[in-house]
mmCIF file of C-alpha atoms in Angstrom:
data_model
loop_
_atom_site.group_PDB
_atom_site.id
_atom_site.type_symbol
_atom_site.label_atom_id
_atom_site.label_comp_id
_atom_site.label_asym_id
_atom_site.label_seq_id
_atom_site.Cartn_x
_atom_site.Cartn_y
_atom_site.Cartn_z
ATOM 1 C CA MET R 1 15.828 -13.894 -3.109
ATOM 2 C CA ALA R 2 14.293 -13.766 -6.571
ATOM 3 C CA SER R 3 10.542 -14.268 -6.687
ATOM 4 C CA ARG R 4 8.879 -16.423 -9.311
ATOM 5 C CA LEU R 5 5.192 -15.936 -10.076
ATOM 6 C CA ARG R 6 2.950 -17.812 -12.460
ATOM 7 C CA ARG R 7 0.802 -16.318 -15.202
ATOM 8 C CA ARG R 8 -2.891 -16.234 -14.471
ATOM 9 C CA LYS R 9 -5.922 -14.712 -16.181
ATOM 10 C CA ARG R 10 -7.768 -12.387 -13.885
ATOM 11 C CA SER R 11 -8.883 -8.788 -13.891
ATOM 12 C CA PRO R 12 -6.344 -6.986 -11.701
ATOM 13 C CA TRP R 13 -7.121 -3.733 -9.938
ATOM 14 C CA ALA R 14 -4.880 -0.999 -11.247
ATOM 15 C CA VAL R 15 -2.164 0.770 -9.298
ATOM 16 C CA THR R 16 -3.273 1.870 -5.856
ATOM 17 C CA LEU R 17 -3.807 5.617 -5.616
ATOM 18 C CA LEU R 18 -1.674 6.367 -2.610
ATOM 19 C CA LEU R 19 -1.334 10.000 -3.592
ATOM 20 C CA LEU R 20 -5.056 10.648 -3.475
ATOM 21 C CA PHE R 21 -4.978 10.845 0.291
ATOM 22 C CA ILE R 22 -1.780 12.927 0.121
ATOM 23 C CA LEU R 23 -3.147 15.294 -2.507
ATOM 24 C CA ILE R 24 -6.279 16.094 -0.566
ATOM 25 C CA GLY R 25 -3.924 17.743 1.881
ATOM 26 C CA LEU R 26 -2.891 20.284 -0.718
ATOM 27 C CA CYS R 27 -6.339 21.780 -0.282
ATOM 28 C CA TYR R 28 -5.041 23.451 2.853
ATOM 29 C CA ALA R 29 -3.737 26.170 0.535
ATOM 30 C CA VAL R 30 -7.223 27.179 -0.583
ATOM 31 C CA VAL R 31 -9.711 25.613 1.828
ATOM 32 C CA ARG R 32 -10.197 26.694 5.448
ATOM 33 C CA VAL R 33 -10.679 23.539 7.536
ATOM 34 C CA TYR R 34 -9.553 22.409 10.937
ATOM 35 C CA PHE R 35 -6.612 20.128 10.459
ATOM 36 C CA ARG R 36 -4.487 18.125 12.871
ATOM 37 C CA ALA R 37 -2.233 15.106 12.987
ATOM 38 C CA PRO R 38 -3.999 11.727 13.079
ATOM 39 C CA ASP R 39 -4.151 10.037 16.450
ATOM 40 C CA GLN R 40 -1.450 7.454 16.953
ATOM 41 C CA LYS R 41 -3.109 4.180 17.738
ATOM 42 C CA THR R 42 -2.864 3.287 21.365
ATOM 43 C CA GLY R 43 -3.459 -0.170 19.932
ATOM 44 C CA ASP R 44 -0.105 -1.261 21.209
ATOM 45 C CA SER R 45 -2.118 -2.902 23.969
ATOM 46 C CA VAL R 46 -3.832 -4.851 21.207
ATOM 47 C CA MET R 47 -0.439 -5.866 19.825
ATOM 48 C CA ILE R 48 0.680 -6.951 23.293
ATOM 49 C CA GLN R 49 -2.413 -9.098 23.724
ATOM 50 C CA ARG R 50 -2.084 -10.525 20.244
ATOM 51 C CA VAL R 51 1.482 -11.651 20.855
ATOM 52 C CA ASN R 52 1.464 -12.390 24.580
ATOM 53 C CA GLY R 53 -2.145 -13.070 25.550
ATOM 54 C CA PRO R 54 -4.733 -10.917 27.374
ATOM 55 C CA ALA R 55 -3.588 -11.805 30.919
ATOM 56 C CA ILE R 56 0.097 -11.102 30.354
ATOM 57 C CA ALA R 57 0.253 -8.052 32.657
ATOM 58 C CA GLU R 58 -0.822 -10.131 35.651
ATOM 59 C CA ASP R 59 2.062 -12.565 35.170
ATOM 60 C CA LEU R 60 4.932 -10.095 34.715
ATOM 61 C CA SER R 61 7.363 -8.653 37.194
ATOM 62 C CA ASP R 62 7.801 -4.875 37.218
ATOM 63 C CA GLU R 63 11.020 -5.267 35.228
ATOM 64 C CA GLU R 64 9.370 -7.502 32.635
ATOM 65 C CA ALA R 65 6.384 -5.167 32.348
ATOM 66 C CA GLU R 66 8.706 -2.208 31.720
ATOM 67 C CA ALA R 67 10.613 -4.146 29.054
ATOM 68 C CA LEU R 68 7.316 -5.018 27.360
ATOM 69 C CA ARG R 69 6.145 -1.403 27.496
ATOM 70 C CA SER R 70 9.432 -0.268 25.998
ATOM 71 C CA HIS R 71 9.132 -2.816 23.183
ATOM 72 C CA TYR R 72 5.854 -1.196 22.113
ATOM 73 C CA GLU R 73 6.776 2.456 22.620
ATOM 74 C CA ARG R 74 5.808 4.477 19.551
ATOM 75 C CA LYS R 75 7.999 6.833 17.552
ATOM 76 C CA PRO R 76 6.605 10.373 17.365
ATOM 77 C CA GLY R 77 5.177 11.504 14.037
ATOM 78 C CA PHE R 78 5.022 8.010 12.492
ATOM 79 C CA TRP R 79 1.917 6.371 10.997
ATOM 80 C CA THR R 80 1.193 3.209 9.019
ATOM 81 C CA ILE R 81 -1.599 3.320 6.437
ATOM 82 C CA LEU R 82 -2.833 0.357 4.385
ATOM 83 C CA VAL R 83 -3.848 1.519 0.899
ATOM 84 C CA SER R 84 -5.830 -1.041 -1.122
ATOM 85 C CA GLY R 85 -7.635 -1.328 -4.431
ATOM 86 C CA ALA R 86 -10.605 -3.656 -4.816
ATOM 87 C CA ASP R 87 -10.476 -6.428 -7.423
ATOM 88 C CA ASP R 88 -13.190 -5.622 -9.966
ATOM 89 C CA GLU R 89 -13.753 -9.323 -10.709
ATOM 90 C CA ASN R 90 -13.540 -11.360 -7.519
ATOM 91 C CA GLY R 91 -14.318 -8.925 -4.728
ATOM 92 C CA GLY R 92 -10.918 -9.196 -3.030
ATOM 93 C CA THR R 93 -8.077 -6.677 -3.070
ATOM 94 C CA ASP R 94 -5.765 -6.954 -6.041
ATOM 95 C CA THR R 95 -3.386 -4.221 -4.891
ATOM 96 C CA ASN R 96 -2.233 -3.645 -1.307
ATOM 97 C CA ILE R 97 0.469 -1.210 -0.218
ATOM 98 C CA LEU R 98 1.425 -0.671 3.408
ATOM 99 C CA VAL R 99 2.543 2.947 3.628
ATOM 100 C CA ALA R 100 4.757 4.361 6.378
ATOM 101 C CA VAL R 101 4.632 8.126 6.834
ATOM 102 C CA ASP R 102 7.520 9.331 9.009
ATOM 103 C CA THR R 103 7.189 13.073 9.504
ATOM 104 C CA GLU R 104 10.129 13.195 11.925
ATOM 105 C CA SER R 105 12.630 11.680 9.464
ATOM 106 C CA GLY R 106 10.829 13.135 6.443
ATOM 107 C CA TYR R 107 9.999 10.155 4.244
ATOM 108 C CA VAL R 108 7.128 8.094 2.867
ATOM 109 C CA PHE R 109 7.716 4.406 2.144
ATOM 110 C CA GLY R 110 5.238 2.070 0.472
ATOM 111 C CA ALA R 111 5.654 -1.717 0.648
ATOM 112 C CA SER R 112 3.606 -3.618 -1.944
ATOM 113 C CA ILE R 113 2.134 -6.890 -0.687
ATOM 114 C CA ALA R 114 1.586 -9.534 -3.365
ATOM 115 C CA ARG R 115 -2.025 -10.691 -3.454
ATOM 116 C CA ASP R 116 -0.968 -14.367 -3.389
ATOM 117 C CA THR R 117 0.896 -14.038 -0.074
ATOM 118 C CA LYS R 118 0.150 -17.063 2.108
ATOM 119 C CA SER R 119 -2.029 -16.044 5.054
ATOM 120 C CA LEU R 120 -4.149 -17.489 7.834
ATOM 121 C CA ILE R 121 -7.620 -15.970 7.600
ATOM 122 C CA ASN R 122 -10.405 -17.045 9.960
ATOM 123 C CA GLY R 123 -8.413 -20.142 10.847
ATOM 124 C CA LYS R 124 -7.879 -21.328 7.259
ATOM 125 C CA LEU R 125 -5.116 -20.870 4.698
ATOM 126 C CA HIS R 126 -5.848 -18.335 1.972
ATOM 127 C CA LYS R 127 -4.112 -15.803 -0.210
ATOM 128 C CA ILE R 128 -4.012 -12.450 1.546
ATOM 129 C CA ASN R 129 -6.354 -10.741 -0.922
ATOM 130 C CA PHE R 130 -9.168 -12.988 0.412
ATOM 131 C CA ALA R 131 -9.119 -11.143 3.744
ATOM 132 C CA TYR R 132 -11.121 -8.301 2.229
ATOM 133 C CA ASN R 133 -13.760 -10.764 0.981
ATOM 134 C CA ALA R 134 -14.002 -12.298 4.443
ATOM 135 C CA GLY R 135 -14.039 -9.205 6.620
ATOM 136 C CA GLY R 136 -13.414 -5.994 4.723
ATOM 137 C CA MET R 137 -10.576 -3.613 5.392
ATOM 138 C CA GLU R 138 -10.606 -4.328 9.129
ATOM 139 C CA LEU R 139 -9.762 -8.003 8.666
ATOM 140 C CA LEU R 140 -7.275 -7.230 5.905
ATOM 141 C CA ALA R 141 -5.486 -4.740 8.175
ATOM 142 C CA ASP R 142 -5.462 -7.260 11.038
ATOM 143 C CA THR R 143 -3.988 -9.902 8.736
ATOM 144 C CA VAL R 144 -1.191 -7.600 7.555
ATOM 145 C CA SER R 145 -0.518 -6.481 11.123
ATOM 146 C CA ASP R 146 -0.360 -10.044 12.405
ATOM 147 C CA GLN R 147 2.163 -11.080 9.746
ATOM 148 C CA LEU R 148 4.457 -8.065 10.069
ATOM 149 C CA GLY R 149 4.253 -7.589 13.835
ATOM 150 C CA ILE R 150 3.325 -3.906 13.584
ATOM 151 C CA PRO R 151 -0.006 -2.079 13.804
ATOM 152 C CA VAL R 152 -1.914 -0.763 10.807
ATOM 153 C CA ASP R 153 -3.070 2.631 12.023
ATOM 154 C CA TYR R 154 -5.443 3.565 9.201
ATOM 155 C CA THR R 155 -6.840 2.196 5.944
ATOM 156 C CA VAL R 156 -7.628 3.665 2.517
ATOM 157 C CA LEU R 157 -9.758 1.783 -0.046
ATOM 158 C CA VAL R 158 -9.734 3.109 -3.614
ATOM 159 C CA ASP R 159 -12.185 2.493 -6.445
ATOM 160 C CA LEU R 160 -10.795 1.544 -9.871
ATOM 161 C CA ARG R 161 -12.410 4.495 -11.634
ATOM 162 C CA ALA R 162 -10.377 6.953 -9.559
ATOM 163 C CA PHE R 163 -7.217 5.972 -11.400
ATOM 164 C CA GLU R 164 -8.290 7.191 -14.826
ATOM 165 C CA ALA R 165 -9.904 10.274 -13.341
ATOM 166 C CA LEU R 166 -6.776 11.275 -11.430
ATOM 167 C CA VAL R 167 -4.360 10.802 -14.336
ATOM 168 C CA ASP R 168 -6.647 12.843 -16.587
ATOM 169 C CA ALA R 169 -7.018 15.510 -13.886
ATOM 170 C CA VAL R 170 -3.253 16.129 -13.848
ATOM 171 C CA GLY R 171 -3.204 16.388 -17.638
ATOM 172 C CA GLY R 172 -1.665 12.974 -18.227
ATOM 173 C CA VAL R 173 1.736 11.682 -17.149
ATOM 174 C CA ASP R 174 5.038 11.247 -18.989
ATOM 175 C CA PHE R 175 6.164 7.701 -18.228
ATOM 176 C CA TYR R 176 8.847 5.306 -19.427
ATOM 177 C CA ILE R 177 7.156 2.014 -20.374
ATOM 178 C CA PRO R 178 9.725 -0.643 -19.374
ATOM 179 C CA ILE R 179 8.797 -3.380 -21.891
ATOM 180 C CA ASP R 180 6.935 -3.910 -25.167
ATOM 181 C CA MET R 181 3.318 -4.624 -24.208
ATOM 182 C CA ASP R 182 1.104 -6.707 -26.495
ATOM 183 C CA TYR R 183 -1.898 -8.378 -24.941
ATOM 184 C CA GLU R 184 -5.472 -9.136 -26.000
ATOM 185 C CA ASP R 185 -8.147 -10.520 -23.676
ATOM 186 C CA PRO R 186 -11.749 -10.149 -24.899
ATOM 187 C CA TYR R 187 -13.080 -11.621 -21.622
ATOM 188 C CA GLN R 188 -11.617 -8.677 -19.696
ATOM 189 C CA ASP R 189 -12.151 -6.235 -22.597
ATOM 190 C CA LEU R 190 -8.397 -5.626 -22.658
ATOM 191 C CA SER R 191 -6.437 -4.579 -25.733
ATOM 192 C CA ILE R 192 -2.957 -3.473 -24.682
ATOM 193 C CA HIS R 193 -0.348 -2.477 -27.273
ATOM 194 C CA PHE R 194 2.530 -0.192 -26.293
ATOM 195 C CA SER R 195 6.162 -0.038 -27.362
ATOM 196 C CA LYS R 196 8.936 0.212 -24.815
ATOM 197 C CA GLY R 197 10.000 3.800 -24.203
ATOM 198 C CA MET R 198 8.865 7.209 -22.985
ATOM 199 C CA ARG R 199 5.257 8.148 -23.692
ATOM 200 C CA HIS R 200 2.680 10.677 -22.506
ATOM 201 C CA LEU R 201 -0.206 8.619 -21.071
ATOM 202 C CA ASN R 202 -3.775 9.697 -20.477
ATOM 203 C CA GLY R 203 -5.928 7.969 -17.863
ATOM 204 C CA ALA R 204 -7.204 5.119 -20.053
ATOM 205 C CA GLU R 205 -3.722 4.413 -21.447
ATOM 206 C CA ALA R 206 -2.101 4.512 -18.018
ATOM 207 C CA LEU R 207 -4.671 2.038 -16.711
ATOM 208 C CA LYS R 208 -3.704 -0.431 -19.433
ATOM 209 C CA VAL R 209 0.020 -0.009 -18.728
ATOM 210 C CA VAL R 210 -0.305 -0.736 -15.022
ATOM 211 C CA ARG R 211 -2.702 -3.659 -15.599
ATOM 212 C CA CYS R 212 -0.464 -5.457 -18.059
ATOM 213 C CA ARG R 213 1.612 -8.313 -16.642
ATOM 214 C CA ASN R 214 2.614 -9.996 -19.926
ATOM 215 C CA GLY R 215 6.229 -9.671 -20.996
ATOM 216 C CA TYR R 216 7.829 -9.437 -17.560
ATOM 217 C CA ALA R 217 10.264 -12.100 -16.369
ATOM 218 C CA SER R 218 8.234 -12.300 -13.158
ATOM 219 C CA GLN R 219 4.770 -11.166 -14.095
ATOM 220 C CA ASP R 220 3.177 -9.951 -10.852
ATOM 221 C CA ILE R 221 6.495 -8.665 -9.482
ATOM 222 C CA GLY R 222 7.148 -6.831 -12.751
ATOM 223 C CA ARG R 223 3.686 -5.308 -12.717
ATOM 224 C CA MET R 224 4.095 -4.140 -9.112
ATOM 225 C CA GLN R 225 7.392 -2.473 -10.011
ATOM 226 C CA THR R 226 5.713 -0.645 -12.901
ATOM 227 C CA GLN R 227 2.916 0.431 -10.562
ATOM 228 C CA GLN R 228 5.426 1.786 -8.063
ATOM 229 C CA ASP R 229 7.346 3.652 -10.775
ATOM 230 C CA PHE R 230 4.121 5.120 -12.085
ATOM 231 C CA LEU R 231 3.148 6.318 -8.615
ATOM 232 C CA LYS R 232 6.469 8.141 -8.426
ATOM 233 C CA ALA R 233 5.779 9.785 -11.797
ATOM 234 C CA VAL R 234 2.311 10.857 -10.646
ATOM 235 C CA ALA R 235 3.778 12.194 -7.394
ATOM 236 C CA GLN R 236 6.287 14.307 -9.281
ATOM 237 C CA LYS R 237 3.521 15.697 -11.484
ATOM 238 C CA MET R 238 1.175 16.406 -8.589
ATOM 239 C CA LEU R 239 3.667 17.984 -6.214
ATOM 240 C CA THR R 240 4.316 20.956 -8.492
ATOM 241 C CA PRO R 241 2.960 24.529 -8.395
ATOM 242 C CA ALA R 242 0.830 23.815 -11.467
ATOM 243 C CA SER R 243 -1.093 21.191 -9.481
ATOM 244 C CA LEU R 244 -2.573 23.900 -7.252
ATOM 245 C CA THR R 245 -4.825 24.918 -10.133
ATOM 246 C CA ARG R 246 -6.506 21.500 -10.039
ATOM 247 C CA LEU R 247 -7.160 21.172 -6.313
ATOM 248 C CA ASP R 248 -10.927 21.189 -6.715
ATOM 249 C CA ASP R 249 -10.747 18.276 -9.175
ATOM 250 C CA TYR R 250 -8.562 16.255 -6.796
ATOM 251 C CA CYS R 251 -10.934 16.812 -3.913
ATOM 252 C CA LYS R 252 -13.938 15.710 -5.971
ATOM 253 C CA ILE R 253 -12.146 12.511 -7.060
ATOM 254 C CA PHE R 254 -11.212 11.745 -3.491
ATOM 255 C CA VAL R 255 -14.714 12.256 -2.117
ATOM 256 C CA GLU R 256 -16.308 10.151 -4.873
ATOM 257 C CA TYR R 257 -13.928 7.209 -5.058
ATOM 258 C CA VAL R 258 -12.054 6.812 -1.748
ATOM 259 C CA ASP R 259 -13.181 5.217 1.533
ATOM 260 C CA THR R 260 -10.953 5.811 4.578
ATOM 261 C CA ASP R 261 -11.070 6.041 8.363
ATOM 262 C CA LEU R 262 -8.840 9.140 8.229
ATOM 263 C CA ASN R 263 -10.922 12.296 8.590
ATOM 264 C CA VAL R 264 -10.562 15.373 6.412
ATOM 265 C CA GLY R 265 -8.559 17.201 9.046
ATOM 266 C CA ASN R 266 -6.098 14.289 9.247
ATOM 267 C CA LEU R 267 -5.787 14.172 5.478
ATOM 268 C CA VAL R 268 -5.108 17.876 5.241
ATOM 269 C CA TRP R 269 -2.400 17.655 7.910
ATOM 270 C CA LEU R 270 -0.782 14.583 6.319
ATOM 271 C CA GLY R 271 -1.007 16.107 2.866
ATOM 272 C CA GLY R 272 0.713 19.279 3.953
ATOM 273 C CA SER R 273 3.452 17.273 5.697
ATOM 274 C CA VAL R 274 4.075 14.982 2.728
ATOM 275 C CA ALA R 275 3.989 17.835 0.226
ATOM 276 C CA ALA R 276 6.729 19.531 2.249
ATOM 277 C CA MET R 277 8.883 16.373 2.021
ATOM 278 C CA GLY R 278 8.882 16.387 -1.789
ATOM 279 C CA ALA R 279 8.511 13.538 -4.278
ATOM 280 C CA GLU R 280 12.196 12.597 -3.916
ATOM 281 C CA ASN R 281 11.424 11.335 -0.396
ATOM 282 C CA ILE R 282 8.632 8.986 -1.513
ATOM 283 C CA HIS R 283 9.878 5.435 -2.116
ATOM 284 C CA PHE R 284 8.388 2.022 -2.887
ATOM 285 C CA ALA R 285 9.456 -1.612 -2.685
ATOM 286 C CA THR R 286 7.837 -5.054 -2.595
ATOM 287 C CA LEU R 287 7.787 -7.361 0.408
ATOM 288 C CA PRO R 288 10.388 -9.988 -0.560
ATOM 289 C CA GLY R 289 9.194 -13.523 -1.113
ATOM 290 C CA GLU R 290 9.185 -16.516 -3.421
ATOM 291 C CA TRP R 291 6.441 -18.168 -5.452
ATOM 292 C CA LYS R 292 5.750 -21.817 -4.602
ATOM 293 C CA SER R 293 2.364 -22.830 -5.956
ATOM 294 C CA PRO R 294 -0.196 -21.823 -4.887
ATOM 295 C CA TYR R 295 1.250 -19.115 -2.618
ATOM 296 C CA ILE R 296 3.970 -16.532 -2.256
ATOM 297 C CA TYR R 297 6.041 -17.265 0.846
ATOM 298 C CA LEU R 298 7.532 -14.147 2.418
ATOM 299 C CA ASN R 299 11.218 -14.287 3.292
ATOM 300 C CA GLN R 300 11.401 -13.729 7.052
ATOM 301 C CA GLU R 301 14.944 -12.363 7.218
ATOM 302 C CA GLU R 302 14.470 -9.913 4.352
ATOM 303 C CA VAL R 303 10.982 -8.847 5.453
ATOM 304 C CA LEU R 304 12.222 -8.223 8.995
ATOM 305 C CA ALA R 305 15.035 -6.026 7.654
ATOM 306 C CA MET R 306 12.544 -3.998 5.556
ATOM 307 C CA VAL R 307 10.150 -3.635 8.490
ATOM 308 C CA ASN R 308 12.873 -2.319 10.777
ATOM 309 C CA GLN R 309 14.385 0.023 8.208
ATOM 310 C CA TYR R 310 11.180 1.587 6.884
ATOM 311 C CA LEU R 311 7.887 0.342 8.350
ATOM 312 C CA ASN R 312 8.384 -0.066 12.089
ATOM 313 C CA PRO R 313 6.478 2.583 14.118
ATOM 314 C CA TYR R 314 8.168 1.519 17.362
ATOM 315 C CA THR R 315 11.373 2.879 18.851
ATOM 316 C CA GLU R 316 12.759 -0.658 19.293
ATOM 317 C CA ASP R 317 13.498 -2.948 16.361
ATOM 318 C CA ARG R 318 11.112 -5.825 15.778
ATOM 319 C CA THR R 319 12.478 -9.339 16.190
ATOM 320 C CA ALA R 320 11.765 -12.566 14.339
ATOM 321 C CA GLU R 321 9.415 -13.489 17.185
ATOM 322 C CA ASP R 322 7.272 -10.422 16.458
ATOM 323 C CA LEU R 323 6.603 -11.552 12.884
ATOM 324 C CA ASN R 324 4.122 -14.272 12.038
ATOM 325 C CA LEU R 325 4.985 -15.344 8.494
ATOM 326 C CA LEU R 326 3.679 -18.672 7.245
ATOM 327 C CA THR R 327 6.133 -21.281 5.984
#
């Protein structure tokens, strides 16, 4: 279903730096640290309580209890990580990508979540980006988990300044700009003028490209697609032998600008695993939905299909009853 989003003046956070947490893992080639796979959340008990209530185990027969356990049995080598960028104007999160890392099947999949997605936060209706204002990354992760019926294992919060620093650290990125971009906004100190076509972008230029939403048929959806395409271009640039010469710069950027509950050992292990997959196995999409002022309403059937194909960490498919999308 095609999504329709309105134009709105605000200072968006630039493209989320998913690859920062991947790239730190490349340091395993030159840094001696203890590294291991992240723990898989045993939070399936939390999911069971969230869906069925805390006293559910007392009311189930042995057969029902086994069926419930099976419904929440985890796949090996599969993690979900919520990567977010803080809004530099309003204190919420302007960019949110739920990332699935499947080391058994060998892929990384990032699902962008529109900031205007209708959500229930602390008992009241809000856009999903407000969750960070209300309770930080923990509440934001809980909100995403509640809607999609799957756990968020870990979170990564990225500062805006990391974007420019990372693009400059890799020596700039060759990128095809999908539309003519002409936009002036003195209130946000934005002056964006680029012609459609291939261009080598430095950090400051890339930041403008991924912030611009003017000129797209669907402005926020178009911007998210450009962000996803740019992430792919950065991935291809980073996952090359030449990138090994810049490992120290990547590590410094990560330490200075990224906040995560993954430890260094986890990051090294994940980074090595993802680097082995290659950029061709890193994919992005946007959770499907439709704009109806003032919210984006997620499409349950299409979201469920995306969850089960790419994001579901459980061995059994999720059902419509597992999701909690607002209508």
